[in-house]
């Protein structure tokens, strides 16, 4: 009698390194707008695919009341970090929000993934090119 082999289930993990950035602006007519955006990463520990997720909230008010609140959010799927399935860990970090010295616009983010069963670590940097697509490069770490 043979027992059926259980299919490996996907295991999703949330990154430990969420970030939030906020800004304020003044509009004509003494209106104040405050907006915040936060990013997080959901990682498939088996396949090394991940999702970059964002949530944003913008609030406009005058001196007496909140006039308008807008929110948005969602996740976009990214490519695998490793070519084969395994048992991986993951973390990510966002760059600082744009400033007057920001040449490439909103900047980019860094992704780190490792195999929990072997000494295997890959670091990736993803930068917005300013031309509508991202430039990405991953490097396998060496251990001296």
mmCIF file of C-alpha atoms in Angstrom, residues 22-125:
data_model
loop_
_atom_site.group_PDB
_atom_site.id
_atom_site.type_symbol
_atom_site.label_atom_id
_atom_site.label_comp_id
_atom_site.label_asym_id
_atom_site.label_seq_id
_atom_site.Cartn_x
_atom_site.Cartn_y
_atom_site.Cartn_z
ATOM 1 C CA UNK A 22 4.174 61.153 5.244
ATOM 2 C CA UNK A 23 4.045 64.658 3.833
ATOM 3 C CA UNK A 24 2.004 67.812 4.292
ATOM 4 C CA UNK A 25 1.046 70.475 1.819
ATOM 5 C CA UNK A 26 -0.811 73.745 1.824
ATOM 6 C CA UNK A 27 -3.381 74.432 -0.890
ATOM 7 C CA UNK A 28 -5.033 77.703 -1.920
ATOM 8 C CA UNK A 29 -7.835 78.735 0.430
ATOM 9 C CA UNK A 30 -6.057 77.636 3.635
ATOM 10 C CA UNK A 31 -6.555 73.937 2.949
ATOM 11 C CA UNK A 32 -4.058 71.493 4.410
ATOM 12 C CA UNK A 33 -3.386 68.075 2.905
ATOM 13 C CA UNK A 34 -1.590 65.303 4.755
ATOM 14 C CA UNK A 35 -0.737 62.101 2.947
ATOM 15 C CA UNK A 36 0.980 58.922 4.085
ATOM 16 C CA UNK A 37 2.161 55.840 2.212
ATOM 17 C CA UNK A 38 3.426 52.567 3.607
ATOM 18 C CA UNK A 39 4.992 49.546 1.912
ATOM 19 C CA UNK A 40 5.201 45.932 3.005
ATOM 20 C CA UNK A 41 6.247 42.703 1.331
ATOM 21 C CA UNK A 42 4.488 39.351 1.281
ATOM 22 C CA UNK A 43 6.901 36.521 0.514
ATOM 23 C CA UNK A 44 6.229 32.982 -0.692
ATOM 24 C CA UNK A 45 8.720 30.997 1.413
ATOM 25 C CA UNK A 46 8.596 27.997 -0.963
ATOM 26 C CA UNK A 47 8.901 29.607 -4.418
ATOM 27 C CA UNK A 48 10.749 32.875 -3.496
ATOM 28 C CA UNK A 49 8.179 34.955 -5.387
ATOM 29 C CA UNK A 50 7.061 38.051 -3.548
ATOM 30 C CA UNK A 51 4.489 40.820 -3.644
ATOM 31 C CA UNK A 52 5.276 44.499 -3.052
ATOM 32 C CA UNK A 53 2.251 45.976 -1.309
ATOM 33 C CA UNK A 54 1.389 49.589 -0.600
ATOM 34 C CA UNK A 55 -1.338 51.456 1.222
ATOM 35 C CA UNK A 56 -1.904 55.206 1.126
ATOM 36 C CA UNK A 57 -4.159 57.720 2.822
ATOM 37 C CA UNK A 58 -4.617 61.402 1.967
ATOM 38 C CA UNK A 59 -6.675 63.776 4.083
ATOM 39 C CA UNK A 60 -7.625 67.351 3.198
ATOM 40 C CA UNK A 61 -8.981 69.718 5.829
ATOM 41 C CA UNK A 62 -9.617 73.375 6.441
ATOM 42 C CA UNK A 63 -9.519 75.137 9.821
ATOM 43 C CA UNK A 64 -12.787 73.538 10.966
ATOM 44 C CA UNK A 65 -13.266 70.059 9.474
ATOM 45 C CA UNK A 66 -11.970 67.216 7.355
ATOM 46 C CA UNK A 67 -13.169 67.849 3.794
ATOM 47 C CA UNK A 68 -11.889 64.831 1.895
ATOM 48 C CA UNK A 69 -10.270 61.459 2.635
ATOM 49 C CA UNK A 70 -8.858 59.242 -0.093
ATOM 50 C CA UNK A 71 -7.205 55.862 0.320
ATOM 51 C CA UNK A 72 -5.729 53.289 -2.006
ATOM 52 C CA UNK A 73 -3.773 50.071 -1.784
ATOM 53 C CA UNK A 74 -2.792 46.852 -3.441
ATOM 54 C CA UNK A 75 -0.010 44.401 -4.181
ATOM 55 C CA UNK A 76 2.016 43.755 -7.314
ATOM 56 C CA UNK A 77 3.637 40.385 -7.968
ATOM 57 C CA UNK A 78 7.396 40.281 -8.519
ATOM 58 C CA UNK A 79 9.636 37.604 -9.988
ATOM 59 C CA UNK A 80 11.230 34.743 -8.108
ATOM 60 C CA UNK A 81 14.485 35.482 -6.350
ATOM 61 C CA UNK A 82 15.722 31.863 -6.587
ATOM 62 C CA UNK A 83 15.086 29.625 -9.604
ATOM 63 C CA UNK A 84 14.160 26.523 -7.586
ATOM 64 C CA UNK A 85 11.679 25.869 -4.810
ATOM 65 C CA UNK A 86 13.050 25.652 -1.290
ATOM 66 C CA UNK A 87 12.445 26.933 2.217
ATOM 67 C CA UNK A 88 13.365 30.617 2.141
ATOM 68 C CA UNK A 89 13.357 33.604 4.469
ATOM 69 C CA UNK A 90 12.984 37.178 3.308
ATOM 70 C CA UNK A 91 13.174 40.849 4.237
ATOM 71 C CA UNK A 92 13.040 44.142 2.377
ATOM 72 C CA UNK A 93 13.707 47.845 2.963
ATOM 73 C CA UNK A 94 12.447 50.958 1.196
ATOM 74 C CA UNK A 95 14.611 53.947 0.352
ATOM 75 C CA UNK A 96 13.946 57.263 2.001
ATOM 76 C CA UNK A 97 11.174 59.395 0.461
ATOM 77 C CA UNK A 98 12.143 61.660 -2.450
ATOM 78 C CA UNK A 99 13.809 64.987 -1.759
ATOM 79 C CA UNK A 100 15.332 67.772 -3.802
ATOM 80 C CA UNK A 101 18.454 65.669 -4.410
ATOM 81 C CA UNK A 102 16.465 62.693 -5.729
ATOM 82 C CA UNK A 103 17.606 62.194 -9.323
ATOM 83 C CA UNK A 104 15.598 59.042 -10.080
ATOM 84 C CA UNK A 105 12.276 60.098 -8.578
ATOM 85 C CA UNK A 106 10.858 57.829 -5.902
ATOM 86 C CA UNK A 107 14.031 55.785 -5.441
ATOM 87 C CA UNK A 108 13.888 52.043 -4.996
ATOM 88 C CA UNK A 109 14.053 49.225 -2.520
ATOM 89 C CA UNK A 110 16.296 46.391 -1.376
ATOM 90 C CA UNK A 111 15.269 42.746 -1.025
ATOM 91 C CA UNK A 112 17.139 40.032 0.894
ATOM 92 C CA UNK A 113 16.287 36.328 0.700
ATOM 93 C CA UNK A 114 18.018 33.275 2.126
ATOM 94 C CA UNK A 115 17.549 29.515 2.070
ATOM 95 C CA UNK A 116 16.838 28.214 5.573
ATOM 96 C CA UNK A 117 18.350 24.818 4.721
ATOM 97 C CA UNK A 118 21.727 25.969 3.402
ATOM 98 C CA UNK A 119 24.146 28.879 3.476
ATOM 99 C CA UNK A 120 22.582 30.645 0.516
ATOM 100 C CA UNK A 121 21.848 34.392 0.552
ATOM 101 C CA UNK A 122 20.874 36.721 -2.269
ATOM 102 C CA UNK A 123 20.627 40.520 -2.104
ATOM 103 C CA UNK A 124 18.718 42.520 -4.705
ATOM 104 C CA UNK A 125 18.484 46.257 -5.409
#
